[in-house]
Coordinates of C-alpha atoms and ligand atoms in Angstrom, one line a residue:
X1 CA 16.6 -19.5 9.4
X2 CA 15.4 -18.0 6.1
X3 CA 17.3 -20.7 3.8
X4 CA 15.3 -23.7 5.4
X5 CA 12.0 -22.0 4.6
X6 CA 12.7 -21.6 1.0
X7 CA 15.4 -24.1 -0.2
X8 CA 12.7 -26.2 -1.7
X9 CA 11.1 -23.5 -3.7
X10 CA 14.3 -22.0 -5.3
X11 CA 14.7 -24.7 -7.9
X12 CA 11.0 -24.1 -9.0
X13 CA 12.0 -20.5 -10.5
X14 CA 14.1 -19.5 -13.4
X15 CA 16.8 -17.8 -11.3
X16 CA 19.9 -17.4 -13.4
X17 CA 23.4 -18.8 -11.8
X18 CA 24.2 -20.4 -8.6
X19 CA 22.5 -19.7 -5.3
X20 CA 24.6 -17.6 -2.9
X21 CA 22.6 -16.2 0.2
X22 CA 19.3 -15.0 1.4
X23 CA 17.7 -12.7 3.9
X24 CA 14.3 -12.0 4.9
X25 CA 12.7 -8.5 4.8
X26 CA 10.4 -7.7 7.6
X27 CA 8.8 -4.3 6.8
X28 CA 5.7 -5.7 5.0
X29 CA 2.7 -6.4 7.3
X30 CA 1.3 -9.1 5.0
X31 CA 3.4 -11.4 2.9
X32 CA 6.7 -13.0 3.6
X33 CA 9.6 -11.6 1.7
X34 CA 13.2 -12.7 1.0
X35 CA 15.9 -11.2 -1.1
X36 CA 18.1 -13.7 -2.8
X37 CA 21.7 -13.4 -4.2
X38 CA 22.9 -15.7 -7.3
X39 CA 26.1 -15.6 -9.0
X40 CA 26.5 -16.3 -12.5
X41 CA 30.3 -16.3 -13.6
X42 CA 31.3 -12.6 -12.5
X43 CA 27.9 -11.4 -12.5
X44 CA 25.6 -11.1 -9.3
X45 CA 22.1 -11.5 -9.9
X46 CA 19.4 -10.4 -7.1
X47 CA 15.8 -11.6 -6.7
X48 CA 12.9 -11.0 -4.6
X49 CA 10.9 -14.2 -3.6
X50 CA 7.6 -13.7 -1.8
X51 CA 5.2 -16.3 -0.2
X52 CA 1.7 -14.8 -0.7
X53 CA -0.5 -14.4 2.5
X54 CA -3.5 -16.6 1.2
X55 CA -5.6 -15.9 4.4
X56 CA -5.4 -12.2 3.0
X57 CA -5.6 -12.9 -0.7
X58 CA -8.1 -15.7 -1.2
X59 CA -7.6 -15.7 -5.0
X60 CA -3.9 -15.7 -5.6
X61 CA -4.4 -16.6 -9.3
X62 CA -6.1 -13.6 -9.7
X63 CA -3.6 -11.5 -7.9
X64 CA -0.9 -12.8 -10.0
X65 CA -2.9 -12.3 -13.1
X66 CA -3.6 -8.6 -12.2
X67 CA 0.1 -8.1 -11.5
X68 CA 1.2 -9.6 -14.9
X69 CA -1.4 -7.4 -16.8
X70 CA -0.4 -4.3 -15.0
X71 CA 3.3 -4.8 -15.3
X72 CA 3.1 -5.4 -18.9
X73 CA 1.0 -2.4 -19.5
X74 CA 3.3 -0.2 -17.4
X75 CA 6.5 -1.6 -19.3
X76 CA 4.9 -0.9 -22.8
X77 CA 3.7 2.6 -21.8
X78 CA 7.2 3.5 -20.5
X79 CA 9.1 1.9 -23.5
X80 CA 7.3 4.6 -25.6
X81 CA 9.0 7.3 -23.4
X82 CA 12.4 5.6 -23.5
X83 CA 12.7 5.1 -19.8
X84 CA 14.8 2.5 -18.2
X85 CA 12.2 -0.3 -17.9
X86 CA 14.5 -2.4 -15.9
X87 CA 14.3 -0.1 -12.9
X88 CA 11.1 1.7 -13.5
X89 CA 8.7 -1.3 -13.4
X90 CA 8.6 -4.6 -11.5
X91 CA 9.4 -7.6 -13.6
X92 CA 8.3 -11.0 -12.8
X93 CA 10.4 -14.3 -12.7
X94 CA 8.5 -17.0 -14.2
X95 CA 8.7 -20.6 -12.9
X96 CA 10.4 -23.4 -14.6
X97 CA 6.9 -24.2 -16.0
X98 CA 6.6 -20.6 -17.3
X99 CA 4.0 -20.0 -14.7
X100 CA 3.8 -16.5 -12.7
X101 CA 3.4 -18.3 -9.3
X102 CA 4.3 -21.7 -7.8
X103 CA 1.9 -23.6 -5.5
X104 CA 3.8 -25.8 -3.0
X105 CA 2.9 -29.0 -1.5
X106 CA 1.0 -27.4 1.4
X107 CA -0.7 -25.0 -1.1
X108 CA 1.6 -22.1 -0.2
X109 CA 1.8 -19.6 -3.1
X110 CA 5.2 -18.3 -4.2
X111 CA 6.2 -15.7 -6.7
X112 CA 9.2 -13.9 -7.6
X113 CA 10.8 -10.7 -9.1
X114 CA 14.0 -9.3 -10.2
X115 CA 15.3 -7.3 -7.5
X116 CA 16.0 -3.6 -8.1
X117 CA 19.5 -2.7 -6.8
X118 CA 20.9 0.4 -5.3
X119 CA 17.3 1.7 -4.4
X120 CA 15.7 2.5 -1.3
X121 CA 12.1 1.8 0.1
X122 CA 11.4 4.2 2.9
X123 CA 9.7 3.0 5.9
X124 CA 10.2 6.5 7.3
X125 CA 10.5 9.6 5.0
X126 CA 13.2 11.7 6.2
X127 CA 12.6 14.9 4.1
X128 CA 10.1 16.7 2.0
X129 CA 12.3 16.1 -1.1
X130 CA 11.8 12.4 -0.7
X131 CA 8.2 12.9 0.0
X132 CA 7.8 14.7 -3.4
X133 CA 9.4 11.8 -5.3
X134 CA 7.1 9.4 -3.6
X135 CA 4.0 11.7 -4.9
X136 CA 5.5 11.7 -8.5
X137 CA 5.9 7.9 -8.4
X138 CA 2.2 7.4 -7.4
X139 CA 1.1 10.1 -9.6
X140 CA 2.8 8.6 -12.5
X141 CA 1.5 5.3 -11.6
X142 CA -2.0 6.8 -11.8
X143 CA -1.2 8.5 -15.1
X144 CA 0.2 5.5 -16.9
X145 CA -2.7 3.3 -15.7
X146 CA -5.4 5.9 -16.9
X147 CA -5.9 4.0 -20.2
X148 CA -5.7 0.5 -18.7
X149 CA -9.1 -1.5 -19.1
X150 CA -10.2 -1.9 -15.6
X151 CA -12.6 -4.6 -16.4
X152 CA -9.8 -7.0 -16.9
X153 CA -8.8 -6.8 -13.3
X154 CA -9.8 -9.2 -10.7
X155 CA -11.0 -7.6 -7.4
X156 CA -8.3 -9.1 -5.3
X157 CA -9.8 -8.1 -2.0
X158 CA -13.5 -7.3 -2.6
X159 CA -14.6 -3.9 -0.9
X160 CA -11.0 -3.3 0.3
X161 CA -11.5 0.5 0.8
X162 CA -15.3 0.2 1.1
X163 CA -15.3 2.3 4.4
X164 CA -19.1 1.7 4.9
X165 CA -18.5 -2.1 4.9
X166 CA -15.3 -1.7 7.0
X167 CA -17.5 0.2 9.7
X168 CA -20.2 -2.7 9.7
X169 CA -17.3 -5.3 10.0
X170 CA -16.1 -3.1 13.0
X171 CA -19.6 -3.0 14.6
X172 CA -19.7 -6.9 14.1
X173 CA -16.3 -7.4 15.7
X174 CA -17.4 -5.4 18.6
X175 CA -20.6 -7.6 18.9
X176 CA -18.7 -10.8 18.7
X177 CA -15.8 -9.7 20.9
X178 CA -13.9 -13.0 20.0
X179 CA -10.8 -11.9 21.9
X180 CA -12.6 -10.4 25.0
X181 CA -10.9 -7.0 24.2
X182 CA -14.0 -4.8 23.5
X183 CA -14.3 -3.2 27.0
X184 CA -10.8 -2.1 26.9
X185 CA -11.5 -0.1 23.6
X186 CA -14.7 1.6 24.4
X187 CA -13.2 5.1 23.7
X188 CA -11.8 4.0 20.4
X189 CA -15.2 2.2 19.3
X190 CA -17.0 5.5 20.3
X191 CA -14.5 7.6 18.3
X192 CA -15.2 5.6 15.2
X193 CA -18.9 5.6 15.7
X194 CA -19.0 9.6 15.8
X195 CA -17.0 9.5 12.6
X196 CA -19.1 7.0 10.7
X197 CA -20.6 9.7 8.2
X198 CA -17.2 11.2 7.2
X199 CA -15.7 7.6 6.9
X200 CA -18.6 6.6 4.3
X201 CA -18.0 9.8 2.1
X202 CA -15.8 8.7 -0.8
X203 CA -17.9 5.6 -1.2
X204 CA -21.0 7.8 -1.6
X205 CA -19.2 10.1 -3.9
X206 CA -18.3 7.1 -6.1
X207 CA -21.7 5.7 -6.0
X208 CA -23.1 9.1 -7.2
X209 CA -20.6 9.1 -9.8
X210 CA -19.2 12.5 -8.6
X211 CA -16.0 10.6 -8.3
X212 CA -14.7 8.3 -11.1
X213 CA -13.6 4.7 -10.6
X214 CA -10.0 4.4 -11.7
X215 CA -7.5 1.7 -11.6
X216 CA -5.6 2.6 -8.4
X217 CA -2.9 1.0 -6.3
X218 CA -4.7 0.9 -3.0
X219 CA -1.6 0.5 -0.8
X220 CA 0.6 3.5 -1.3
X221 CA 2.8 3.5 1.7
X222 CA 6.2 5.1 1.0
X223 CA 7.9 1.8 1.3
X224 CA 5.9 0.8 -1.9
X225 CA 8.0 3.1 -3.9
X226 CA 11.7 2.4 -4.9
X227 CA 13.9 5.6 -4.8
X228 CA 17.4 5.5 -6.7
X229 CA 20.1 5.5 -3.9
X230 CA 22.4 8.0 -5.7
X231 CA 19.9 10.4 -7.3
X232 CA 17.0 10.0 -5.0
X233 CA 14.6 9.8 -8.1
X234 CA 11.6 7.7 -8.0
X235 CA 12.0 4.2 -9.6
X236 CA 9.3 1.6 -9.7
X237 CA 6.2 1.3 -7.6
X238 CA 6.2 -2.1 -5.9
X239 CA 3.6 -4.2 -3.9
X240 CA 0.9 -4.3 -6.7
X241 CA -1.3 -7.0 -4.9
X242 CA -4.0 -4.6 -4.4
X243 CA -4.2 -2.8 -7.8
X244 CA -7.9 -2.7 -8.5
X245 CA -10.5 -0.2 -9.3
X246 CA -10.6 2.5 -6.8
X247 CA -10.6 6.2 -6.2
X248 CA -7.5 8.6 -6.7
X249 CA -8.4 9.9 -3.1
X250 CA -7.5 6.2 -1.8
X251 CA -4.1 6.5 -3.3
X252 CA -3.4 10.2 -2.3
X253 CA -4.9 9.8 1.3
X254 CA -3.2 6.5 2.1
X255 CA 0.3 7.8 1.0
X256 CA 0.0 11.0 3.0
X257 CA -1.3 9.5 6.3
X258 CA 1.6 7.0 6.1
X259 CA 4.6 9.1 4.7
X260 CA 3.6 12.6 6.0
X261 CA 2.8 11.6 9.6
X262 CA 5.3 13.0 12.2
X263 CA 5.7 9.4 13.7
X264 CA 5.6 5.8 12.9
X265 CA 2.4 4.1 12.1
X266 CA 2.7 2.2 15.2
X267 CA 4.1 5.0 17.5
X268 CA 3.1 4.5 21.2
X269 CA 3.5 8.2 22.3
X270 CA 0.5 9.9 20.6
X271 CA 1.5 13.1 21.9
X272 CA 4.2 13.3 19.1
X273 CA 1.8 12.3 16.4
X274 CA 0.5 14.7 13.7
X275 CA 0.7 15.8 10.0
X276 CA 3.8 17.1 8.8
X277 CA 2.5 20.0 6.6
X278 CA 5.9 20.4 4.5
X279 CA 5.9 16.6 3.7
X280 CA 2.2 16.9 2.8
X281 CA 2.7 19.9 0.5
X282 CA 5.8 18.1 -1.0
X283 CA 3.7 14.9 -1.9
X284 CA 0.7 17.0 -3.1
X285 CA 3.1 18.9 -5.5
X286 CA 4.5 15.7 -7.0
X287 CA 1.2 14.1 -7.2
X288 CA -0.8 16.8 -8.8
X289 CA 2.0 17.5 -11.3
X290 CA 2.0 14.2 -12.5
X291 CA -1.8 13.7 -12.7
X292 CA -2.2 17.1 -14.4
X293 CA -5.1 16.8 -17.1
X294 CA -6.0 13.2 -15.7
X295 CA -7.7 13.9 -12.2
X296 CA -10.9 16.0 -12.3
X297 CA -11.4 19.0 -10.4
X298 CA -14.0 17.1 -8.2
X299 CA -11.2 14.8 -7.3
X300 CA -8.4 17.5 -6.7
X301 CA -10.7 19.4 -4.6
X302 CA -11.4 16.5 -2.4
X303 CA -7.9 15.1 -1.9
X304 CA -7.9 16.4 1.9
X305 CA -10.9 14.1 2.4
X306 CA -8.9 11.1 1.2
X307 CA -6.4 11.7 4.0
X308 CA -9.3 11.9 6.5
X309 CA -11.1 8.8 5.0
X310 CA -7.7 6.7 4.8
X311 CA -6.5 7.5 8.2
X312 CA -9.9 6.7 9.6
X313 CA -10.2 3.5 7.7
X314 CA -6.8 2.3 9.0
X315 CA -7.9 3.1 12.5
X316 CA -11.0 1.0 12.0
X317 CA -9.0 -2.1 10.3
X318 CA -6.5 -2.2 13.0
X319 CA -9.2 -2.0 15.7
X320 CA -11.2 -4.7 14.1
X321 CA -8.2 -6.9 14.0
X322 CA -7.5 -6.1 17.6
X323 CA -10.9 -7.3 18.4
X324 CA -10.7 -10.3 16.3
X325 CA -7.5 -11.4 18.2
X326 CA -5.0 -10.4 15.5
X327 CA -5.8 -12.5 12.5
X328 CA -4.9 -10.3 9.6
X329 CA -1.9 -8.0 10.2
X330 CA 1.4 -9.4 11.5
X331 CA 1.9 -8.2 15.1
X332 CA 4.9 -7.8 17.1
X333 CA 3.0 -7.9 20.4
X334 CA -0.5 -8.4 21.9
X335 CA -1.2 -4.6 21.8
X336 CA 0.4 -3.9 18.4
X337 CA -3.1 -3.3 16.7
X338 CA -4.3 -1.3 19.6
X339 CA -1.2 1.0 19.4
X340 CA -1.7 1.3 15.6
X341 CA -5.3 2.1 16.2
X342 CA -4.6 4.9 18.7
X343 CA -1.7 6.2 16.5
X344 CA -4.2 6.5 13.4
X345 CA -6.8 8.3 15.8
X346 CA -4.2 10.9 17.0
X347 CA -3.3 11.3 13.4
X348 CA -6.8 11.9 12.1
X349 CA -7.5 14.4 15.0
X350 CA -4.6 16.6 13.6
X351 CA -5.8 16.1 10.0
X352 CA -9.2 17.4 11.1
X353 CA -7.6 20.5 12.9
X354 CA -5.8 21.3 9.8
X355 CA -8.6 21.0 7.3
X356 CA -8.7 24.6 6.2
X357 CA -5.1 24.8 5.7
X358 CA -5.1 21.5 3.6
X359 CA -8.1 22.9 1.5
X360 CA -6.0 26.0 0.9
X361 CA -3.0 24.1 -0.1
X362 CA -4.9 22.0 -2.7
X363 CA -6.6 25.1 -4.2
X364 CA -3.1 26.6 -4.7
X365 CA -1.7 23.7 -6.4
X366 CA -4.7 23.2 -8.6
X367 CA -4.4 26.8 -10.0
X368 CA -0.6 26.2 -10.4
X369 CA -0.3 22.8 -11.8
X370 CA -3.5 21.1 -12.8
Ligands
GN1_401 C1 -0.7 -3.8 4.7 O1 1.4 -5.3 2.7 P1 1.6 -3.9 3.4 O2 2.4 -4.0 4.6 O3 2.4 -3.0 2.3 C2 -2.2 -3.6 4.1 C3 -2.5 -2.2 3.8 C4 -2.3 -1.3 5.1 C5 -0.9 -1.5 5.5 C6 -0.9 -0.9 6.9 C7 -3.3 -6.1 1.5 O4 0.3 -3.2 3.6 O5 -3.7 -2.2 3.4 O6 -2.6 0.0 4.8 O7 -0.5 -2.9 5.8 N1 -2.2 -4.5 2.9 C8 -3.3 -5.4 2.6 O8 0.6 -0.7 7.2 O9 -4.2 -5.4 3.5
MG402 MG1 4.2 -3.3 1.0

């Protein structure tokens, strides 16, 4: 029961009015999330309360400091354009002590936001129109943070998208075989091994400074954007835990592999998994239009590489966690991480088949919008 988990925490935050109800949201793979309803006279006030996963985020103070800095920056940028800041950027609710987080007696870390009402976070993108809005939201996010001083940010999860290190972590997990599952996944390990060069490509291009380091979101699933329920237009980008220096290809690639897949990230029937080209085009249109004048030709040309690397990266991360015995991602069955791995591999194979088509698409949008 959600209320019992959080009742001791509620008085620690500056929530306005009287507590009415709460429910848990289950779509995230990392943190615990609750939606709260309060009433103040005739007014209903909604909040999001989250318990931060400190196995994943070892430096929660750093995470919260990043979020405070980034939301402040986004807010002041949006204010200049006259946008509705209450719905277009996340707003932290402070603790009664004026802090950005509360540490409970068992060292659990809690934080709260104002809940943005009449908005959708899509676990599944239904149509290209929605996907274009998701592209606009992440493109705008990128643009609005282009002048943010990256040196102020803490690297909340060091080497998060460092796919070369991710590959070595996978090899180590295979060697250690903590959960005794390595024999069962020889084909998947072999697949990752064969792809190791491609997987390290973005890291190499960043090292060579062919690609610039930017402030990126790093977790651009469609359910990390809110869309207005009535107009369908993009509102705030949420889940800012992994905002760190990174590559624009990470944000583009992660969004496409998640939102433009023909199936869910944990689909068991791999025969129905592929890349939906219409949704891919829609996302790319929105993203390229919003980042016009910001992204370099070197980045734009390589957007399809972002899809390949991020799909492969997630395959590696799910497989590593499967071998480790499911320590990192929330799972709903003992084979959940294996199913996710196979789904990402199936998607990557389809992306590889479509490479020429993807390059041609990007070239078209570059001449049209960038
Ligand atoms: C996690 O927190 P959530 O569910 O938005 C993960 C992402 C993965 C994603 C896969 C901090 O995202 O990197 O791409 O699961 N977040 C972290 O669904 O590891
Ligand atoms: Mg999320």
